[in-house]
Amino acid sequence: MMMIQSVFKHIDTAVASLVEICDQLNEEDLRLVPIEGKRSVGDLLSHLALICRADLYISEGASEEEMAQFYEKNALYSVDQIKHALITNRDFLYRQYMQFTTEELLHVTTSYWGASYSRLEWLLEMMGHMYHHRGQLYTMLTLTGREPKIPMFT
């Protein structure tokens, strides 16, 4: 479906830019906490790397407890793990979405906190979620003097 391919294109841009950012970081950079009381760079990158799979599970009805277990089981600790997870979780999302019929894409599902969207709308939410946190990451790194040297949009 053309609309899904358009969303995939934007998710690809986000993932590619995040991999490029990772290529500019070292393991010590993951421990940086540029904003007091907020996540570390590594925690934010780990979250970003899991969004495609985690948000898919949420959109398909995973419980809060199931998601807590997912995040615990899939913790990421290195730049290489983060890069690998960004790509494999994106690919997992794409495989799942390419199987959906138009009717299935329009089917409304509800998250454990009560948000209800069609699967197509959930995909748009996932894209927005990635761009939101990518912007946070860019700001965090800029605050530490490590402004990423990448195009943010292509």
Coordinates of N, CA, C and O in Angstrom, one line a residue:
M1 N 0.8 -1.2 0.0 CA 0.0 0.0 0.0 C 0.9 1.2 0.0 O 1.8 1.4 0.8
M2 N 0.6 2.2 -0.9 CA 1.4 3.4 -1.1 C 1.6 4.2 0.2 O 2.6 4.7 0.5
M3 N 0.5 4.3 1.0 CA 0.6 5.1 2.2 C 1.6 4.6 3.2 O 2.3 5.3 3.8
I4 N 1.6 3.3 3.3 CA 2.5 2.6 4.3 C 3.9 2.8 3.8 O 4.8 3.1 4.6
Q5 N 4.2 2.7 2.5 CA 5.5 2.9 2.0 C 6.0 4.3 2.3 O 7.2 4.6 2.5
S6 N 5.1 5.3 2.2 CA 5.4 6.7 2.5 C 5.9 6.8 4.0 O 6.8 7.5 4.3
V7 N 5.2 6.2 4.9 CA 5.5 6.3 6.3 C 6.9 5.5 6.5 O 7.7 6.0 7.2
F8 N 7.0 4.4 5.8 CA 8.3 3.6 5.9 C 9.5 4.5 5.5 O 10.5 4.5 6.1
K9 N 9.3 5.3 4.5 CA 10.3 6.2 4.0 C 10.8 7.1 5.1 O 12.0 7.4 5.3
H10 N 9.9 7.7 5.8 CA 10.2 8.6 6.9 C 10.8 7.9 8.1 O 11.7 8.4 8.8
I11 N 10.4 6.7 8.4 CA 11.0 5.9 9.5 C 12.4 5.5 9.0 O 13.3 5.6 9.9
D12 N 12.6 5.2 7.8 CA 14.0 4.9 7.3 C 14.9 6.1 7.5 O 16.0 5.9 7.9
T13 N 14.4 7.3 7.2 CA 15.2 8.5 7.4 C 15.6 8.6 8.9 O 16.8 8.9 9.2
A14 N 14.6 8.4 9.8 CA 14.9 8.5 11.2 C 16.0 7.5 11.6 O 16.9 7.8 12.3
V15 N 15.8 6.2 11.2 CA 16.7 5.1 11.6 C 18.1 5.4 11.0 O 19.1 5.3 11.7
A16 N 18.2 5.8 9.7 CA 19.5 6.0 9.1 C 20.2 7.1 9.8 O 21.4 7.0 10.1
S17 N 19.5 8.2 10.2 CA 20.2 9.3 10.9 C 20.6 8.9 12.3 O 21.6 9.3 12.8
L18 N 19.8 8.1 13.0 CA 20.2 7.6 14.3 C 21.4 6.7 14.2 O 22.3 6.7 15.1
V19 N 21.5 5.8 13.2 CA 22.7 5.0 13.0 C 23.9 5.9 12.8 O 25.0 5.7 13.4
E20 N 23.7 7.0 12.0 CA 24.8 7.9 11.8 C 25.2 8.6 13.1 O 26.4 8.8 13.3
I21 N 24.3 9.0 13.9 CA 24.6 9.6 15.2 C 25.4 8.6 16.0 O 26.4 9.0 16.6
C22 N 24.9 7.3 16.1 CA 25.7 6.3 16.8 C 27.1 6.2 16.4 O 28.0 6.0 17.2
D23 N 27.3 6.3 15.1 CA 28.7 6.2 14.5 C 29.6 7.3 15.0 O 30.8 7.2 14.9
Q24 N 29.0 8.4 15.5 CA 29.8 9.5 16.0 C 30.0 9.5 17.5 O 30.6 10.4 18.1
L25 N 29.4 8.4 18.2 CA 29.5 8.3 19.6 C 30.5 7.2 20.0 O 30.7 6.3 19.3
N26 N 30.9 7.3 21.3 CA 31.7 6.2 21.8 C 30.9 5.7 23.1 O 29.9 6.3 23.4
E27 N 31.4 4.7 23.7 CA 30.6 4.0 24.8 C 30.5 5.0 26.0 O 29.4 5.0 26.6
E28 N 31.5 5.9 26.2 CA 31.4 6.8 27.3 C 30.2 7.8 27.1 O 29.6 8.3 28.0
D29 N 30.0 8.2 25.8 CA 29.0 9.1 25.5 C 27.6 8.6 25.9 O 26.7 9.4 26.2
L30 N 27.4 7.3 26.0 CA 26.1 6.8 26.4 C 25.8 7.1 27.8 O 24.6 7.1 28.2
R31 N 26.8 7.4 28.7 CA 26.5 7.7 30.1 C 26.2 9.2 30.3 O 25.9 9.5 31.5
L32 N 26.3 10.0 29.3 CA 26.1 11.4 29.5 C 24.6 11.7 29.9 O 23.7 11.1 29.3
V33 N 24.5 12.6 30.8 CA 23.1 13.0 31.2 C 23.1 14.6 31.2 O 23.4 15.3 32.1
P34 N 22.9 15.1 29.9 CA 23.0 16.5 29.7 C 22.0 17.4 30.4 O 22.2 18.6 30.7
I35 N 20.8 16.8 30.8 CA 19.7 17.5 31.4 C 19.4 16.8 32.7 O 19.0 15.6 32.7
E36 N 19.7 17.5 33.8 CA 19.6 16.9 35.1 C 18.1 16.3 35.3 O 17.2 16.9 35.0
G37 N 18.1 15.1 35.8 CA 16.8 14.4 36.1 C 16.2 13.8 34.9 O 15.1 13.2 35.0
K38 N 16.9 13.8 33.7 CA 16.4 13.2 32.5 C 17.2 11.9 32.2 O 18.2 11.6 32.8
R39 N 16.8 11.3 31.1 CA 17.5 10.0 30.7 C 18.9 10.4 30.3 O 19.2 11.5 29.8
S40 N 19.7 9.3 30.3 CA 21.1 9.5 29.8 C 21.0 9.3 28.2 O 19.9 8.9 27.7
V41 N 22.0 9.7 27.5 CA 22.1 9.5 26.1 C 21.8 8.1 25.7 O 21.1 7.7 24.8
G42 N 22.5 7.1 26.5 CA 22.3 5.7 26.2 C 20.9 5.2 26.5 O 20.4 4.4 25.7
D43 N 20.3 5.7 27.5 CA 18.9 5.3 27.8 C 18.0 5.8 26.7 O 17.1 5.1 26.3
L44 N 18.2 7.0 26.2 CA 17.3 7.5 25.2 C 17.5 6.8 23.9 O 16.6 6.4 23.2
L45 N 18.8 6.5 23.5 CA 19.1 5.7 22.3 C 18.5 4.3 22.4 O 18.0 3.8 21.4
S46 N 18.6 3.7 23.6 CA 18.0 2.4 23.8 C 16.5 2.4 23.6 O 16.0 1.5 22.9
H47 N 15.9 3.4 24.1 CA 14.4 3.6 23.9 C 14.1 3.7 22.4 O 13.2 3.1 21.9
L48 N 14.9 4.6 21.7 CA 14.7 4.8 20.3 C 14.8 3.5 19.5 O 14.1 3.2 18.6
A49 N 15.8 2.7 19.9 CA 16.1 1.5 19.2 C 15.0 0.4 19.3 O 14.8 -0.4 18.5
L50 N 14.2 0.6 20.4 CA 13.1 -0.4 20.6 C 11.7 0.1 20.2 O 10.8 -0.7 20.1
I51 N 11.6 1.3 19.8 CA 10.3 1.9 19.5 C 9.5 1.1 18.4 O 8.3 0.8 18.6
C52 N 10.2 0.7 17.3 CA 9.4 0.1 16.2 C 8.8 -1.2 16.7 O 7.7 -1.6 16.3
R53 N 9.5 -2.0 17.5 CA 8.9 -3.3 18.0 C 8.0 -3.0 19.2 O 6.9 -3.6 19.3
A54 N 8.4 -2.2 20.1 CA 7.6 -2.0 21.3 C 6.3 -1.3 21.0 O 5.2 -1.8 21.5
D55 N 6.3 -0.3 20.2 CA 5.1 0.3 19.8 C 4.1 -0.6 19.0 O 2.9 -0.5 19.1
L56 N 4.7 -1.5 18.2 CA 3.9 -2.5 17.5 C 3.2 -3.4 18.6 O 2.0 -3.6 18.5
Y57 N 4.0 -3.9 19.5 CA 3.4 -4.7 20.6 C 2.3 -4.0 21.3 O 1.2 -4.5 21.6
I58 N 2.5 -2.7 21.7 CA 1.5 -1.9 22.4 C 0.3 -1.8 21.5 O -0.9 -1.9 22.0
S59 N 0.5 -1.5 20.2 CA -0.7 -1.3 19.3 C -1.5 -2.6 19.1 O -2.7 -2.5 18.8
E60 N -0.9 -3.7 19.4 CA -1.6 -5.0 19.2 C -2.1 -5.5 20.6 O -2.6 -6.6 20.7
G61 N -2.1 -4.7 21.6 CA -2.8 -5.0 22.8 C -1.9 -5.5 24.0 O -2.4 -6.0 25.0
A62 N -0.6 -5.4 23.9 CA 0.3 -5.9 25.0 C -0.1 -5.1 26.2 O -0.4 -3.9 26.2
S63 N 0.0 -5.8 27.4 CA -0.3 -5.2 28.7 C 0.9 -4.4 29.2 O 2.0 -4.5 28.7
E64 N 0.6 -3.6 30.2 CA 1.7 -2.8 30.8 C 2.8 -3.7 31.4 O 4.0 -3.5 31.2
E65 N 2.3 -4.8 32.0 CA 3.3 -5.8 32.5 C 4.1 -6.4 31.4 O 5.3 -6.6 31.6
E66 N 3.5 -6.8 30.3 CA 4.2 -7.4 29.2 C 5.2 -6.4 28.6 O 6.3 -6.8 28.3
M67 N 4.9 -5.2 28.6 CA 5.8 -4.2 28.0 C 7.0 -4.0 29.0 O 8.1 -3.8 28.6
A68 N 6.7 -4.0 30.3 CA 7.8 -3.9 31.3 C 8.8 -5.0 31.1 O 10.0 -4.8 31.1
Q69 N 8.3 -6.2 30.9 CA 9.1 -7.4 30.7 C 9.9 -7.3 29.4 O 11.0 -7.6 29.3
F70 N 9.2 -6.8 28.3 CA 9.9 -6.6 27.1 C 11.1 -5.6 27.2 O 12.2 -5.9 26.7
Y71 N 10.9 -4.5 27.8 CA 11.9 -3.5 28.0 C 13.1 -4.1 28.8 O 14.3 -3.9 28.5
E72 N 12.7 -4.8 29.9 CA 13.8 -5.4 30.7 C 14.6 -6.5 30.0 O 15.8 -6.5 30.0
K73 N 13.9 -7.3 29.2 CA 14.5 -8.4 28.5 C 15.4 -7.8 27.3 O 16.4 -8.5 26.9
N74 N 15.0 -6.7 26.8 CA 15.7 -6.1 25.6 C 16.5 -4.9 25.9 O 16.8 -4.1 25.0
A75 N 17.0 -4.8 27.1 CA 17.9 -3.7 27.5 C 19.1 -3.7 26.6 O 19.7 -4.8 26.2
L76 N 19.6 -2.5 26.2 CA 20.7 -2.3 25.3 C 21.8 -1.6 26.0 O 21.5 -0.6 26.7
Y77 N 23.0 -2.0 25.9 CA 24.1 -1.4 26.6 C 25.3 -0.8 25.8 O 26.2 -0.2 26.4
S78 N 25.3 -1.1 24.5 CA 26.4 -0.6 23.7 C 26.0 0.1 22.5 O 24.8 -0.1 22.0
V79 N 26.8 0.9 21.9 CA 26.5 1.5 20.6 C 26.2 0.5 19.6 O 25.2 0.7 18.8
D80 N 26.9 -0.6 19.5 CA 26.7 -1.6 18.5 C 25.3 -2.3 18.7 O 24.6 -2.6 17.7
Q81 N 25.0 -2.6 19.9 CA 23.7 -3.2 20.2 C 22.6 -2.3 19.8 O 21.6 -2.7 19.2
I82 N 22.7 -1.0 20.1 CA 21.7 0.0 19.7 C 21.5 0.1 18.2 O 20.4 0.1 17.7
K83 N 22.6 0.2 17.5 CA 22.6 0.2 16.0 C 21.9 -1.0 15.4 O 21.0 -0.9 14.6
H84 N 22.3 -2.2 15.9 CA 21.7 -3.4 15.5 C 20.2 -3.5 15.8 O 19.4 -3.8 14.9
A85 N 19.8 -3.0 17.0 CA 18.4 -3.1 17.3 C 17.5 -2.1 16.5 O 16.4 -2.3 16.2
L86 N 18.1 -0.9 16.2 CA 17.4 0.1 15.4 C 17.0 -0.6 14.0 O 15.8 -0.4 13.6
I87 N 17.9 -1.3 13.4 CA 17.7 -1.9 12.1 C 16.8 -3.1 12.2 O 15.8 -3.2 11.4
T88 N 17.1 -4.0 13.1 CA 16.3 -5.2 13.2 C 14.8 -5.0 13.6 O 13.9 -5.6 13.1
N89 N 14.6 -4.0 14.5 CA 13.3 -3.7 15.0 C 12.5 -3.0 13.9 O 11.3 -3.2 13.7
R90 N 13.2 -2.1 13.1 CA 12.5 -1.5 12.0 C 12.1 -2.5 11.0 O 10.9 -2.5 10.5
D91 N 13.0 -3.5 10.7 CA 12.7 -4.5 9.7 C 11.5 -5.4 10.2 O 10.6 -5.8 9.4
F92 N 11.5 -5.7 11.5 CA 10.4 -6.5 12.1 C 9.1 -5.7 11.9 O 8.1 -6.3 11.5
L93 N 9.1 -4.5 12.2 CA 7.8 -3.7 12.0 C 7.4 -3.7 10.6 O 6.2 -3.9 10.3
Y94 N 8.3 -3.5 9.6 CA 7.9 -3.5 8.2 C 7.3 -4.9 7.8 O 6.3 -4.9 7.1
R95 N 8.0 -6.0 8.2 CA 7.4 -7.3 7.9 C 6.0 -7.5 8.4 O 5.1 -8.0 7.7
Q96 N 5.8 -7.0 9.6 CA 4.4 -7.2 10.2 C 3.4 -6.3 9.4 O 2.3 -6.8 9.0
Y97 N 3.8 -5.1 9.1 CA 2.8 -4.2 8.4 C 2.6 -4.6 6.9 O 1.5 -4.4 6.4
M98 N 3.5 -5.2 6.3 CA 3.4 -5.6 4.9 C 2.4 -6.8 4.8 O 1.8 -7.0 3.7
Q99 N 2.1 -7.5 5.9 CA 1.2 -8.6 5.9 C -0.2 -8.1 6.0 O -1.2 -8.9 5.7
F100 N -0.5 -6.9 6.5 CA -1.8 -6.5 6.8 C -2.6 -6.1 5.5 O -2.0 -5.5 4.6
T101 N -3.8 -6.6 5.5 CA -4.7 -6.2 4.4 C -5.2 -4.7 4.7 O -5.0 -4.2 5.8
T102 N -5.8 -4.1 3.7 CA -6.4 -2.8 3.9 C -7.4 -2.8 5.1 O -7.4 -1.9 5.9
E103 N -8.2 -3.8 5.1 CA -9.2 -4.0 6.2 C -8.4 -4.0 7.6 O -8.9 -3.4 8.6
E104 N -7.4 -4.8 7.6 CA -6.6 -4.9 8.9 C -5.9 -3.6 9.3 O -5.8 -3.3 10.4
L105 N -5.5 -2.9 8.3 CA -4.8 -1.6 8.5 C -5.8 -0.6 9.1 O -5.5 0.3 9.9
L106 N -7.1 -0.7 8.8 CA -8.1 0.2 9.3 C -8.8 -0.3 10.6 O -9.5 0.4 11.2
H107 N -8.4 -1.5 11.0 CA -8.9 -2.1 12.3 C -8.3 -1.3 13.5 O -7.1 -1.0 13.6
V108 N -9.2 -0.9 14.4 CA -8.9 -0.1 15.5 C -8.5 -1.0 16.7 O -9.2 -2.0 17.0
T109 N -7.3 -0.7 17.3 CA -6.8 -1.4 18.5 C -6.6 -0.4 19.6 O -6.5 0.8 19.4
T110 N -6.6 -0.9 20.8 CA -6.5 0.0 22.0 C -5.3 -0.4 22.8 O -5.1 -1.6 23.1
S111 N -4.5 0.6 23.3 CA -3.4 0.4 24.1 C -3.8 0.1 25.5 O -4.9 0.4 25.9
Y112 N -2.9 -0.3 26.4 CA -3.2 -0.6 27.8 C -3.6 0.7 28.5 O -4.2 0.6 29.6
W113 N -3.2 1.9 28.0 CA -3.6 3.1 28.7 C -4.9 3.7 28.1 O -5.3 4.8 28.5
G114 N -5.4 3.0 27.1 CA -6.7 3.5 26.6 C -6.7 4.2 25.2 O -7.8 4.6 24.8
A115 N -5.5 4.4 24.6 CA -5.5 5.1 23.3 C -6.0 4.2 22.3 O -5.5 3.0 22.2
S116 N -6.9 4.6 21.4 CA -7.4 3.8 20.3 C -7.1 4.4 19.0 O -7.5 5.6 18.8
Y117 N -6.5 3.6 18.1 CA -6.2 4.1 16.8 C -6.3 2.9 15.8 O -6.2 1.7 16.2
S118 N -6.5 3.2 14.5 CA -6.4 2.1 13.5 C -4.9 1.8 13.4 O -4.0 2.5 13.9
R119 N -4.6 0.6 12.9 CA -3.2 0.2 12.7 C -2.4 1.2 11.9 O -1.3 1.5 12.1
L120 N -3.1 1.8 10.9 CA -2.5 2.8 10.1 C -2.1 4.1 10.9 O -1.0 4.6 10.9
E121 N -3.0 4.5 11.8 CA -2.8 5.6 12.7 C -1.7 5.2 13.7 O -0.9 6.1 14.0
W122 N -1.6 4.0 14.2 CA -0.6 3.6 15.1 C 0.8 3.7 14.4 O 1.8 4.2 15.0
L123 N 0.9 3.4 13.1 CA 2.1 3.5 12.4 C 2.6 5.0 12.3 O 3.7 5.3 12.5
L124 N 1.6 5.8 12.1 CA 1.9 7.3 12.1 C 2.4 7.7 13.5 O 3.3 8.5 13.6
E125 N 1.8 7.2 14.5 CA 2.2 7.5 15.9 C 3.7 7.0 16.1 O 4.5 7.7 16.8
M126 N 4.0 5.8 15.6 CA 5.4 5.3 15.8 C 6.4 6.2 15.1 O 7.4 6.5 15.6
M127 N 6.0 6.7 13.9 CA 6.9 7.6 13.2 C 7.1 8.9 14.0 O 8.2 9.3 14.2
G128 N 6.0 9.4 14.5 CA 6.1 10.6 15.3 C 6.9 10.4 16.6 O 7.7 11.3 17.0
H129 N 6.7 9.3 17.2 CA 7.5 8.9 18.4 C 9.0 8.9 18.1 O 9.8 9.5 18.9
M130 N 9.4 8.3 17.0 CA 10.8 8.3 16.7 C 11.4 9.7 16.4 O 12.4 10.0 16.9
Y131 N 10.6 10.5 15.7 CA 11.1 11.8 15.4 C 11.2 12.7 16.7 O 12.1 13.5 16.8
H132 N 10.2 12.5 17.5 CA 10.2 13.3 18.8 C 11.4 13.0 19.6 O 12.1 13.9 20.0
H133 N 11.7 11.7 19.8 CA 12.9 11.4 20.6 C 14.2 11.6 19.9 O 15.2 12.0 20.5
R134 N 14.2 11.6 18.6 CA 15.4 11.9 17.8 C 15.8 13.4 18.0 O 16.9 13.8 18.2
G135 N 14.7 14.2 18.0 CA 14.9 15.7 18.3 C 15.5 15.9 19.7 O 16.3 16.7 20.0
Q136 N 15.0 15.1 20.7 CA 15.5 15.2 22.1 C 17.0 14.8 22.1 O 17.8 15.5 22.8
L137 N 17.3 13.7 21.4 CA 18.7 13.3 21.4 C 19.6 14.3 20.8 O 20.7 14.6 21.3
Y138 N 19.2 14.9 19.7 CA 19.9 16.0 19.0 C 20.2 17.1 20.0 O 21.3 17.6 20.1
T139 N 19.2 17.5 20.7 CA 19.3 18.6 21.7 C 20.3 18.2 22.8 O 21.1 19.0 23.2
M140 N 20.1 17.0 23.3 CA 21.0 16.5 24.4 C 22.4 16.5 24.0 O 23.3 17.0 24.7
L141 N 22.7 16.0 22.8 CA 24.1 16.0 22.3 C 24.6 17.4 22.1 O 25.8 17.7 22.4
T142 N 23.8 18.3 21.6 CA 24.2 19.6 21.3 C 24.6 20.3 22.6 O 25.6 21.1 22.7
L143 N 23.8 20.0 23.7 CA 24.1 20.6 25.0 C 25.5 20.2 25.5 O 26.0 20.9 26.3
T144 N 25.9 19.1 25.1 CA 27.2 18.6 25.6 C 28.4 19.0 24.6 O 29.5 18.5 24.8
G145 N 28.1 19.7 23.6 CA 29.1 20.1 22.6 C 29.3 19.1 21.6 O 30.3 19.2 20.9
R146 N 28.5 18.1 21.5 CA 28.6 17.0 20.5 C 27.5 17.0 19.5 O 26.9 16.0 19.1
E147 N 27.2 18.2 18.9 CA 26.2 18.3 17.9 C 26.4 17.3 16.8 O 27.5 17.3 16.2
P148 N 25.4 16.5 16.5 CA 25.6 15.5 15.4 C 25.8 16.2 14.1 O 25.2 17.2 13.8
K149 N 26.8 15.6 13.4 CA 27.1 16.1 12.0 C 26.4 15.3 11.0 O 27.0 14.5 10.3
I150 N 25.1 15.5 10.9 CA 24.2 14.7 10.0 C 23.1 15.6 9.5 O 22.7 16.5 10.1
P151 N 22.6 15.2 8.3 CA 21.4 15.9 7.8 C 20.2 15.3 8.6 O 20.1 14.1 8.7
M152 N 19.4 16.1 9.2 CA 18.2 15.6 9.9 C 17.1 15.2 9.0 O 16.2 14.5 9.4
F153 N 17.0 15.8 7.8 CA 16.0 15.4 6.9 C 16.6 15.2 5.5 O 17.6 15.9 5.2
T154 N 16.1 14.3 4.7 CA 16.6 14.1 3.4 C 15.5 14.3 2.3 O 14.4 14.4 2.6

